PDB file of C-alpha atoms in Angstrom:
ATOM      1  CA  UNK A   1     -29.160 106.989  26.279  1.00 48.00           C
ATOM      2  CA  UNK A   2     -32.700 108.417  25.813  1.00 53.00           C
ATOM      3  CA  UNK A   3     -35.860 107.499  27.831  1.00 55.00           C
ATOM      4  CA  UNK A   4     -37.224 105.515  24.898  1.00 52.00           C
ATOM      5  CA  UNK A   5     -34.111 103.362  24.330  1.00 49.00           C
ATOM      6  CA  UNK A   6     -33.789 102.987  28.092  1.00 54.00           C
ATOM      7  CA  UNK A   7     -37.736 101.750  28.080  1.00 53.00           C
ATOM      8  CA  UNK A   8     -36.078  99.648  25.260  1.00 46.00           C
ATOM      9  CA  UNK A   9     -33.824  97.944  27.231  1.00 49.00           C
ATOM     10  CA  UNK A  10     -35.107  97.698  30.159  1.00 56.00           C
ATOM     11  CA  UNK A  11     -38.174  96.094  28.553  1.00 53.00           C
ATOM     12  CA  UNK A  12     -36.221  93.109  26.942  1.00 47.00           C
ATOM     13  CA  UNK A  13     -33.794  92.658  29.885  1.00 50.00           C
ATOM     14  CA  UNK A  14     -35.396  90.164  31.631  1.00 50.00           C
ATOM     15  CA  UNK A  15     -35.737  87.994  29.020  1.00 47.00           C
ATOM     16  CA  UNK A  16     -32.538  88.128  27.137  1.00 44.00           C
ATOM     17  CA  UNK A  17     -30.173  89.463  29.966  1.00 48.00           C
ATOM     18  CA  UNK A  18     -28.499  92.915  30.238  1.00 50.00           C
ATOM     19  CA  UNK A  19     -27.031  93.657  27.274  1.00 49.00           C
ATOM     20  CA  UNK A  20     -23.844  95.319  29.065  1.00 53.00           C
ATOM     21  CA  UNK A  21     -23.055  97.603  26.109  1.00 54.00           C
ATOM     22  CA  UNK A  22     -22.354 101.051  27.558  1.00 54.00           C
ATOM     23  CA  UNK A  23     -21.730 102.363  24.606  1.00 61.00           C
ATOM     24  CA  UNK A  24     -22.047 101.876  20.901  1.00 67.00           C
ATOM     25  CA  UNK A  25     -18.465 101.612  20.050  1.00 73.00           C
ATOM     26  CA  UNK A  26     -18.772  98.478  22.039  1.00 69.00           C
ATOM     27  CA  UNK A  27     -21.542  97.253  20.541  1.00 67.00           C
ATOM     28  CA  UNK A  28     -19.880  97.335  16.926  1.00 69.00           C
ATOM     29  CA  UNK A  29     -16.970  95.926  18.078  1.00 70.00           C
ATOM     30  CA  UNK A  30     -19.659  92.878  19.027  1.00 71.00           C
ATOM     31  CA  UNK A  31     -20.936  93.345  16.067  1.00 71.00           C
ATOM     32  CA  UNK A  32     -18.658  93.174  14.183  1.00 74.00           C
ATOM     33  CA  UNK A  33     -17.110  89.730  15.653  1.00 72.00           C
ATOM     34  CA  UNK A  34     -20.464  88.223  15.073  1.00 68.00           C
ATOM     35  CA  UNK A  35     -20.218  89.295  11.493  1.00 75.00           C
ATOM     36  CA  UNK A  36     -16.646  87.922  11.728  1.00 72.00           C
ATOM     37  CA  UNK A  37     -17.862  84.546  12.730  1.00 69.00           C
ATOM     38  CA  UNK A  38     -20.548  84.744  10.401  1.00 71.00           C
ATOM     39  CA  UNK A  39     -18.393  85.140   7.377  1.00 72.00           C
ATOM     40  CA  UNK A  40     -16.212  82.203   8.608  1.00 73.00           C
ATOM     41  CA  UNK A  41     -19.202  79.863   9.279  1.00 69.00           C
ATOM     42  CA  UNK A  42     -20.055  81.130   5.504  1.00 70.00           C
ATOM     43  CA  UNK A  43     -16.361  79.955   4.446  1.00 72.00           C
ATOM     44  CA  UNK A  44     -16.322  76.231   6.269  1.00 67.00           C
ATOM     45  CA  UNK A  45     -19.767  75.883   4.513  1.00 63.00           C
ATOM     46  CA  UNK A  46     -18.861  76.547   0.881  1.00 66.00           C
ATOM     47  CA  UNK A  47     -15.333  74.775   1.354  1.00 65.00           C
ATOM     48  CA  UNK A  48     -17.634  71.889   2.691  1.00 63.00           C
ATOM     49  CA  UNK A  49     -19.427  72.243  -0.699  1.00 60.00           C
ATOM     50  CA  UNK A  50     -16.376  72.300  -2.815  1.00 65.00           C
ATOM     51  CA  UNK A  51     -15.310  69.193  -1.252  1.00 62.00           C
ATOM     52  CA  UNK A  52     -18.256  67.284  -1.685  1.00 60.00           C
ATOM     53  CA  UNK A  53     -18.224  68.157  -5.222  1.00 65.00           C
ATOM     54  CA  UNK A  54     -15.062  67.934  -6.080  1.00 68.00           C
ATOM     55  CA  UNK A  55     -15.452  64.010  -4.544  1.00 59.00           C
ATOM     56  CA  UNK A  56     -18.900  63.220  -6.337  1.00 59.00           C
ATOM     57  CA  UNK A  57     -16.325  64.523  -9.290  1.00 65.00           C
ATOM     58  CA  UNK A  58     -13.879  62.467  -9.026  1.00 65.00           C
ATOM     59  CA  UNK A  59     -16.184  59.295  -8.328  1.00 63.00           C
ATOM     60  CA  UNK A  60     -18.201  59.626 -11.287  1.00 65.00           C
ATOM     61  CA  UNK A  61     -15.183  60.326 -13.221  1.00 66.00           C
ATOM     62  CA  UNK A  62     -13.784  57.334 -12.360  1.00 61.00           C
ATOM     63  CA  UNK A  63     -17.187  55.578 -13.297  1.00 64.00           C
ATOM     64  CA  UNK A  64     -16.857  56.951 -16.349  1.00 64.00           C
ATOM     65  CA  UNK A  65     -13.403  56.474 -17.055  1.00 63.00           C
ATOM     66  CA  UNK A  66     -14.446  52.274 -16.196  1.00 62.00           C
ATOM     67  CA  UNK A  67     -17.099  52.573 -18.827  1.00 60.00           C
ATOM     68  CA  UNK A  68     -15.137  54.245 -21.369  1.00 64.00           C
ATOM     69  CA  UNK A  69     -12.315  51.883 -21.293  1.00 59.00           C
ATOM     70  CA  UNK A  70     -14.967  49.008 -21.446  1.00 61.00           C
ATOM     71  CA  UNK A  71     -15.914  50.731 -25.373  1.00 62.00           C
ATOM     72  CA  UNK A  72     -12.709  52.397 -26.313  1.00 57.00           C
ATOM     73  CA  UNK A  73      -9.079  50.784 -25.136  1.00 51.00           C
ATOM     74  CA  UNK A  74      -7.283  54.243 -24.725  1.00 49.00           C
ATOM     75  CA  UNK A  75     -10.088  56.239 -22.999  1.00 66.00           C
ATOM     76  CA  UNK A  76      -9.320  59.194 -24.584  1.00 82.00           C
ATOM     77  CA  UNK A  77     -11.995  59.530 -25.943  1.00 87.00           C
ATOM     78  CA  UNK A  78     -13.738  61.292 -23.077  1.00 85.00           C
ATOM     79  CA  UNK A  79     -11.301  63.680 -23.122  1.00 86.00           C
ATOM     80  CA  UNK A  80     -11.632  64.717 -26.069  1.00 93.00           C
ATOM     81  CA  UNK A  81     -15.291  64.863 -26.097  1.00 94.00           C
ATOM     82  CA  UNK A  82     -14.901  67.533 -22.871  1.00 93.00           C
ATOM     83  CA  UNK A  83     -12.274  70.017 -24.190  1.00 94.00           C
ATOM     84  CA  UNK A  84     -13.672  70.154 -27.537  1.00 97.00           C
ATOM     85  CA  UNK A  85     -17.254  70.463 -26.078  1.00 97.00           C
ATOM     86  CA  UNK A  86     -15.640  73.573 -23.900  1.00 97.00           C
ATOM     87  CA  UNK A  87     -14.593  75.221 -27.153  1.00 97.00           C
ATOM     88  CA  UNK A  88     -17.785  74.555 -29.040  1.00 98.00           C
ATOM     89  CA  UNK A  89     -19.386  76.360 -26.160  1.00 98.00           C
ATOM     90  CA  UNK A  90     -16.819  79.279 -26.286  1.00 97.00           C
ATOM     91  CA  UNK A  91     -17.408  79.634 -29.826  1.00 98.00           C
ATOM     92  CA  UNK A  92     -20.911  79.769 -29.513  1.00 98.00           C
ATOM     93  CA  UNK A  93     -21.211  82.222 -26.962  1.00 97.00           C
ATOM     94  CA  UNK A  94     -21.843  80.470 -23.712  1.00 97.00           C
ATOM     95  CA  UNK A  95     -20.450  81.974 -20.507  1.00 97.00           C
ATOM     96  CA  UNK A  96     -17.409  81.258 -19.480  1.00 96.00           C
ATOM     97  CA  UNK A  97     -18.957  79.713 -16.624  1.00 95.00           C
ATOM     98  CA  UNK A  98     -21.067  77.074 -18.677  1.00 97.00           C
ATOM     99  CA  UNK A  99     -18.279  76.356 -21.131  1.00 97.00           C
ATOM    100  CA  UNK A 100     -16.621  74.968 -18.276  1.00 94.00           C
ATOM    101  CA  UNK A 101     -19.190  73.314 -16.556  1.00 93.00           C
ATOM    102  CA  UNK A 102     -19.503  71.567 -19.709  1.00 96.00           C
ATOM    103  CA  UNK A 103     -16.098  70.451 -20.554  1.00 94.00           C
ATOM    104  CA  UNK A 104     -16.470  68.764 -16.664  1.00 90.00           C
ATOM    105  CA  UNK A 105     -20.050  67.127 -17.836  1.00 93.00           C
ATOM    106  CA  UNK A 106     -19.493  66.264 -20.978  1.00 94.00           C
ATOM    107  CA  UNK A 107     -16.970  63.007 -20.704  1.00 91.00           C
ATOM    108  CA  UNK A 108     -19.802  61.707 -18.402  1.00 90.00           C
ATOM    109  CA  UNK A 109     -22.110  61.543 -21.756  1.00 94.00           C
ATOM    110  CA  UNK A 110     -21.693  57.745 -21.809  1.00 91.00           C
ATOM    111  CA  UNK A 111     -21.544  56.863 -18.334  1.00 89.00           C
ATOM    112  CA  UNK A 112     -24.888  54.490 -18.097  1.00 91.00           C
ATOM    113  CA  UNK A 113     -22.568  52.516 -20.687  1.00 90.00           C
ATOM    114  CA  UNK A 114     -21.458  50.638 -17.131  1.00 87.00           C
ATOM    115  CA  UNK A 115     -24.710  49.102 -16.921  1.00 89.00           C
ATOM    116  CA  UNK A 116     -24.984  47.628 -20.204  1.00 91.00           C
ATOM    117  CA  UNK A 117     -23.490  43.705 -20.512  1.00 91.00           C
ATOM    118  CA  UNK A 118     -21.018  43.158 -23.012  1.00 87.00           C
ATOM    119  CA  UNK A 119     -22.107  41.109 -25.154  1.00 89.00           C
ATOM    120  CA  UNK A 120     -24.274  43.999 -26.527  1.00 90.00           C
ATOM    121  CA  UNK A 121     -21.517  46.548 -25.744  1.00 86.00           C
ATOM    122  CA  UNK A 122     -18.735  44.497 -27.746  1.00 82.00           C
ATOM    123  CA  UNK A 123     -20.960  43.077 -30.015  1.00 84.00           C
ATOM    124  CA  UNK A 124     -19.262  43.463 -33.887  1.00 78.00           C
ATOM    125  CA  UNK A 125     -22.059  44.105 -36.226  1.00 77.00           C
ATOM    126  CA  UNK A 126     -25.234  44.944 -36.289  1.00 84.00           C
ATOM    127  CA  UNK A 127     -27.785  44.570 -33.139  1.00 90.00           C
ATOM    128  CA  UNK A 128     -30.750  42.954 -32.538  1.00 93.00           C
ATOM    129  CA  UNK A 129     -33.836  44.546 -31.738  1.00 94.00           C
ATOM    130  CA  UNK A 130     -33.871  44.017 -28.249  1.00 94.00           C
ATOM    131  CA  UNK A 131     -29.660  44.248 -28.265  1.00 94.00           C
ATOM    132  CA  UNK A 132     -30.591  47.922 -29.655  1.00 95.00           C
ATOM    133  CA  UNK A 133     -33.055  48.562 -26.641  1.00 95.00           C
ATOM    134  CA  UNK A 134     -30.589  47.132 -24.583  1.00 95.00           C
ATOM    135  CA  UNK A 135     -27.896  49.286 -25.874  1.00 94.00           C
ATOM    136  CA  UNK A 136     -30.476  52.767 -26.718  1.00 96.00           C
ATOM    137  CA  UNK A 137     -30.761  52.470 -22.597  1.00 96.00           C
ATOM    138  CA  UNK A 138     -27.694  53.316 -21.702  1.00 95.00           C
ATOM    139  CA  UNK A 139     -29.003  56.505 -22.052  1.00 97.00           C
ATOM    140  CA  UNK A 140     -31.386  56.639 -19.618  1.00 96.00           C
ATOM    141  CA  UNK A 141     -28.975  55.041 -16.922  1.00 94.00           C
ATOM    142  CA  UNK A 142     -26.400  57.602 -17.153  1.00 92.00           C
ATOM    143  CA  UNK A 143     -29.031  60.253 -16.176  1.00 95.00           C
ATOM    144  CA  UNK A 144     -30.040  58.427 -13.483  1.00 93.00           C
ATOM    145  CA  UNK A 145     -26.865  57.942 -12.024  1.00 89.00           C
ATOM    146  CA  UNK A 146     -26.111  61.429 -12.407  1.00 89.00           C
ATOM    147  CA  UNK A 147     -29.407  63.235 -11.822  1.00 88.00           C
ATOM    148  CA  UNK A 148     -29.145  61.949  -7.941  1.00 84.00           C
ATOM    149  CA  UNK A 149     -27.055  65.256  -7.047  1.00 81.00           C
ATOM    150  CA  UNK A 150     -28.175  68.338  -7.247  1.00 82.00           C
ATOM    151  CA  UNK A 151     -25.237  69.977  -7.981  1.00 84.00           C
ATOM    152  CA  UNK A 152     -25.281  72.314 -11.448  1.00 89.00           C
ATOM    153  CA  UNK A 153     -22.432  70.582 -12.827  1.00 89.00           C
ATOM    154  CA  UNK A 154     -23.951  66.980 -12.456  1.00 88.00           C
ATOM    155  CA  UNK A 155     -27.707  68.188 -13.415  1.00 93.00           C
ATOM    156  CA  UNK A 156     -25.706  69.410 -16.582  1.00 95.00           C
ATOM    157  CA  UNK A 157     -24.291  66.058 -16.972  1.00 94.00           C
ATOM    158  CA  UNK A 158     -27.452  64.066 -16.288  1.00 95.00           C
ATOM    159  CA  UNK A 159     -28.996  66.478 -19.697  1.00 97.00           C
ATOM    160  CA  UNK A 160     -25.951  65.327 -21.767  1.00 97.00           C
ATOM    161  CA  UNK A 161     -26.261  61.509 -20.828  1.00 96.00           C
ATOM    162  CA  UNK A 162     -30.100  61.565 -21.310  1.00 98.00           C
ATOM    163  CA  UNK A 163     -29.989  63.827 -24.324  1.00 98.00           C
ATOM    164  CA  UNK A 164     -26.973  63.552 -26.738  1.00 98.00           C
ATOM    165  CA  UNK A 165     -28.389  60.878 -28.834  1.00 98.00           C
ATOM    166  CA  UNK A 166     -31.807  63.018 -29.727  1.00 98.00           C
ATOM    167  CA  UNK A 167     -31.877  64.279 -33.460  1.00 98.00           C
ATOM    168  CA  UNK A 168     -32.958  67.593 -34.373  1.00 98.00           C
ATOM    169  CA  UNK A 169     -35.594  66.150 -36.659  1.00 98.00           C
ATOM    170  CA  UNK A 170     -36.770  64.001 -33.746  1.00 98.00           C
ATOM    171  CA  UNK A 171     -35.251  60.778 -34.660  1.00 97.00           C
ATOM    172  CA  UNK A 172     -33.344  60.357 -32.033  1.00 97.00           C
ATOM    173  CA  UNK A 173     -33.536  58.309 -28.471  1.00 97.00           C
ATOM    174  CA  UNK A 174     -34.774  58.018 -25.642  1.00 97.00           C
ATOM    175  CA  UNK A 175     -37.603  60.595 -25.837  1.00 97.00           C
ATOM    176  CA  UNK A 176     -37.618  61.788 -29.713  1.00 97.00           C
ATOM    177  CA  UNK A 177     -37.142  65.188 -28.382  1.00 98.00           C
ATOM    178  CA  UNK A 178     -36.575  67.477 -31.727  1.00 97.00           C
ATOM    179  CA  UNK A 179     -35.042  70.855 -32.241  1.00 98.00           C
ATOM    180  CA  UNK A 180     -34.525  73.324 -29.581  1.00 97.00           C
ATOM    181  CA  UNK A 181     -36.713  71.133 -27.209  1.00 98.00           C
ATOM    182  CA  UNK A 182     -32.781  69.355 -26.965  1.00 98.00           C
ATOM    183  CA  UNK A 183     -30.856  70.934 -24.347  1.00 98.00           C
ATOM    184  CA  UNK A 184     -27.808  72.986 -25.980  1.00 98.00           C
ATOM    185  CA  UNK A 185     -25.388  71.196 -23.917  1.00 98.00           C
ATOM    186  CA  UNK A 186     -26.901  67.237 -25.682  1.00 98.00           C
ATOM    187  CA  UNK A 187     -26.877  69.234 -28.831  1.00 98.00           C
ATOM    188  CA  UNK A 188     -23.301  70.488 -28.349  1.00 98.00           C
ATOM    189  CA  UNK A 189     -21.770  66.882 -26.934  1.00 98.00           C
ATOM    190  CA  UNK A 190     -23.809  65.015 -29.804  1.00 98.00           C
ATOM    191  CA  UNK A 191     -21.789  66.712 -32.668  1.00 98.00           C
ATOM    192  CA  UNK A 192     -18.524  66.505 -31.173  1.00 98.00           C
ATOM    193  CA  UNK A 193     -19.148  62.983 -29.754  1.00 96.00           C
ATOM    194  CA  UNK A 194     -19.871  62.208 -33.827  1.00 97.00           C
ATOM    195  CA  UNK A 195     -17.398  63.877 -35.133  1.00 97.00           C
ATOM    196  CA  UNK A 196     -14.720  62.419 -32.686  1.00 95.00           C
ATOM    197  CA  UNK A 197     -16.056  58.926 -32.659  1.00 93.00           C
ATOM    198  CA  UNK A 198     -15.996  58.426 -36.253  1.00 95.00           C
ATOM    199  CA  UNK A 199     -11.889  59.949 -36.400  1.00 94.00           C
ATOM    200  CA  UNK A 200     -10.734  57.155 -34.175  1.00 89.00           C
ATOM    201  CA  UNK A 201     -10.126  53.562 -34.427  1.00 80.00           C
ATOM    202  CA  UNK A 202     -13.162  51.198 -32.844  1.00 74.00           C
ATOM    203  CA  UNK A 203     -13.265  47.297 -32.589  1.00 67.00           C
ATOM    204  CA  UNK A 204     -15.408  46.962 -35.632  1.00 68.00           C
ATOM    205  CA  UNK A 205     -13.563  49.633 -38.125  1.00 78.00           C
ATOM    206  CA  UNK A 206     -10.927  51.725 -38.537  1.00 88.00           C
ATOM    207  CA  UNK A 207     -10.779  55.517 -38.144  1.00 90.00           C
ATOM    208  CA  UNK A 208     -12.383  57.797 -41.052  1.00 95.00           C
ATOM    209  CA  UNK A 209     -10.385  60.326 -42.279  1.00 96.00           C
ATOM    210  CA  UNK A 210     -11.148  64.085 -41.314  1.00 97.00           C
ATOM    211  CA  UNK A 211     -12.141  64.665 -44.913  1.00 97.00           C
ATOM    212  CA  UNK A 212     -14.775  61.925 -44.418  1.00 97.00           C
ATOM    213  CA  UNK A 213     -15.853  62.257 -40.948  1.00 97.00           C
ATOM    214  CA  UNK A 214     -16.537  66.095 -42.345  1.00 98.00           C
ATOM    215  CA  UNK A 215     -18.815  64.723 -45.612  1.00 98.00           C
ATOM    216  CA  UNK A 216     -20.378  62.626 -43.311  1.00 98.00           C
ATOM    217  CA  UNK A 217     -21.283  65.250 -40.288  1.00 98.00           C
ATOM    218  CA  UNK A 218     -22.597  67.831 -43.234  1.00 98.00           C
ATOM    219  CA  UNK A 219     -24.790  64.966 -44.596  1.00 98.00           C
ATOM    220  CA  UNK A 220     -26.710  65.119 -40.845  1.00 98.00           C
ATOM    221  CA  UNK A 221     -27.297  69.189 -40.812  1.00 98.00           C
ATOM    222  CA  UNK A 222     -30.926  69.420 -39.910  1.00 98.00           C
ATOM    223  CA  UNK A 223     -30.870  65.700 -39.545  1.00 98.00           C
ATOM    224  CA  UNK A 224     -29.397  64.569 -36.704  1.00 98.00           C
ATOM    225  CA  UNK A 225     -27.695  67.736 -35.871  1.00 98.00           C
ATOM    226  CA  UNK A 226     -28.441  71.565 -34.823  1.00 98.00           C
ATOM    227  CA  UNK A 227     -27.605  72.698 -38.477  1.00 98.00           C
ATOM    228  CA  UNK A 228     -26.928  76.258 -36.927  1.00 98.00           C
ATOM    229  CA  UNK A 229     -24.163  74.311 -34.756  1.00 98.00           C
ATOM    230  CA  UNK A 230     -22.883  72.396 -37.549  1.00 98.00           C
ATOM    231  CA  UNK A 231     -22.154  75.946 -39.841  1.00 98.00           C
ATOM    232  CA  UNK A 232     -20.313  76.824 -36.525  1.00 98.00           C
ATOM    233  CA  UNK A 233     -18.436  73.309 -36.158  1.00 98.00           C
ATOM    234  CA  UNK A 234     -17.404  74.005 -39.970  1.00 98.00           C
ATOM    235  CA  UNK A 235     -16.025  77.256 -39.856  1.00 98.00           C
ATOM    236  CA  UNK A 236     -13.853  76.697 -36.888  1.00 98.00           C
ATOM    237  CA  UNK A 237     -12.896  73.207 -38.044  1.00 97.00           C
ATOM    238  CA  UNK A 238      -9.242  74.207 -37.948  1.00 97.00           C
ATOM    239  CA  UNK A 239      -9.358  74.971 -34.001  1.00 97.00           C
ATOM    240  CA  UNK A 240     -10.890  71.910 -33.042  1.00 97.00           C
ATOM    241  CA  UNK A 241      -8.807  69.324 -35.179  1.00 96.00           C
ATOM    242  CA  UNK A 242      -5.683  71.342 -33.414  1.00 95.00           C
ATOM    243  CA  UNK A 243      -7.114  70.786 -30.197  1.00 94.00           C
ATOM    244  CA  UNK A 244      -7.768  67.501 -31.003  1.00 93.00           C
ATOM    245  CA  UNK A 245      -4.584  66.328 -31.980  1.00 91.00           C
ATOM    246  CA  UNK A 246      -2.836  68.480 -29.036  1.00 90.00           C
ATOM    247  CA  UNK A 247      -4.740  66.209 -26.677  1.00 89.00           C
ATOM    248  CA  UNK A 248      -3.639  62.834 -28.443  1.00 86.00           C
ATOM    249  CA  UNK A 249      -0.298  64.111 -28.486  1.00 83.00           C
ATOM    250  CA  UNK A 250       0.321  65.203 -25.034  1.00 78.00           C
ATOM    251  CA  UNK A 251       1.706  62.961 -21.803  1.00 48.00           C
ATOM    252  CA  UNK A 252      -2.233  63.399 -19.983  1.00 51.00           C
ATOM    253  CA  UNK A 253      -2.810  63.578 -16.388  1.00 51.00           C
ATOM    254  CA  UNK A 254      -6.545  62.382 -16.724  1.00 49.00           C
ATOM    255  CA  UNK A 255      -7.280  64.349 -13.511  1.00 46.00           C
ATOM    256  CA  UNK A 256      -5.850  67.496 -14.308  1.00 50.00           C
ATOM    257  CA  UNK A 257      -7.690  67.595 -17.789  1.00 48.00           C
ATOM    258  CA  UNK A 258     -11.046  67.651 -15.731  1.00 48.00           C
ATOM    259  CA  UNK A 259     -10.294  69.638 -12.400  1.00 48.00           C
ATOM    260  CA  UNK A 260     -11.732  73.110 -12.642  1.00 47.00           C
ATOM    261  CA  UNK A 261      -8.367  74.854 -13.281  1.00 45.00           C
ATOM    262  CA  UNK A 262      -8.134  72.731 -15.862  1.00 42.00           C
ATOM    263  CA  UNK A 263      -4.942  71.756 -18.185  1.00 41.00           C
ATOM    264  CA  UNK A 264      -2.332  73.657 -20.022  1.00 44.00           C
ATOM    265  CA  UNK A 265      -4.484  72.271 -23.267  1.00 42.00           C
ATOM    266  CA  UNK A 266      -7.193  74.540 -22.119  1.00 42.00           C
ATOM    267  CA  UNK A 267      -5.345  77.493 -20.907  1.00 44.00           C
ATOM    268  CA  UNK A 268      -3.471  77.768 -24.413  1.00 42.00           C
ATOM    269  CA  UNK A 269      -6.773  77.275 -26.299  1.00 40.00           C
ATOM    270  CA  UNK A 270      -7.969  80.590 -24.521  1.00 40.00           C
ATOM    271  CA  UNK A 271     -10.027  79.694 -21.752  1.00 37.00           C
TER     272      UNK A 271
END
């Protein structure tokens, strides 16, 4: 060892200790087991993270599952809303990343739903002013249930619940956000939340046809709706009425159709 390293050493022995390496191959091998326990401090962390995600998750998908069944007897409905909002986000170009992040968010959309009584939520007819504020909030609960984590996937979710009943002309509630001030992902979830809602079966009406629910979704381009997403929507209306009717068809495992690795639905739709 040269003079300065021995300086070196000497100079810091007292304080930390002799470092007892006589060589450097035995100072790699240390290093390298402190790099080994490094990397498996790294690994219990993030497997720590998974799990606490994967439970928030579950928990809130529960929650949402309770408020969906409270508006729509099957539930299904939420599943729809997430594969076909995975799609939409394929077919617009979102990373494969995002598109799935979003198929996990999106069935959350109408979570704050738990909070609202039902003798709003039920209610046949039309609403009250103050049954409409009552009802317009459900809204803002549902991002504040989900905006307390600050995991991606649930800060995603918390946009969707706050922002998928906005219009693009600024009609819309809570904030009368319009155009591109909209998140994509509340712009995404809006249209297929529409679109879905109006081809099923509710307590106050039956299901509109496809045809209809079509007429009716091209009357709200640059209305309601992105019109940019709702040329999309119409020239892939093919793949999501398959996917659609896949889902309705199929013997669900509601867990598997939102775990990260997803369902077979998903898999065979290309994702």
């Amino acid at each position: 060892m040269d003079s300065v390293a021995t300086t070196l050493m000497q100079q810091y022995e007292p304080r930390y200790g002799s470092l007892a390496f006589a060589d450097s191959s035995a100072a790699l091998a240390q290093l390298g087991r402190y790099t080994a326990d490094l990397k498996r401090l790294v690994r219990e962390k993030e497997d720590a993270l998974r799990q606490i995600e994967q439970a928030h998750l579950a928990a809130l998908t529960l929650l949402s599952r309770a408020a969906e069944f409270r508006d729509d007897d099957t539930g299904v409905h939420m599943d729809r809303v997430g594969l076909l909002s995975q799609l939409f986000a394929h077919l617009i170009g979102r990373s494969e990343e995002e598109s799935r992040m979003l198929r996990m968010a999106a069935p959350m959309h109408d979570i704050g739903k738990i909070a609202i009584p039902d003798a709003v939520l039920k209610k046949p007819g039309g609403y009250s002013t103050e049954e409409r504020q009552v009802m317009n909030n459900h809204t803002v609960f549902g991002a504040e249930i989900l905006g307390q984590s600050e995991i991606p996937v649930f800060q995603m979710a918390a946009d969707v619940a706050l922002t998928h009943h906005e219009c693009w002309d600024g009609s819309g509630y809570p904030a009368g956000l319009r155009g591109s001030q909209i998140p994509w992902t509340g712009r995404v979830v809006a249209l297929i939340d529409f679109f879905d809602a109006l081809t099923m079966d509710r307590v106050y009406r039956k299901a509109f046809s496809d045809e209809q629910a079509l007429v009716m979704l091209a009357e709200q381009r640059g209305r309601k709706f992105d019109p940019e997403l709702v040329d999309v929507f119409m020239q892939h209306v093919d793949q999501f009425i398959q996917l659609r009717d896949e889902i309705n068809a199929a013997a669900r495992d509601y867990a598997a159709l939102l775990r990260p690795d997803s369902s077979q639905l998903a898999r065979e739709a290309g994702f």
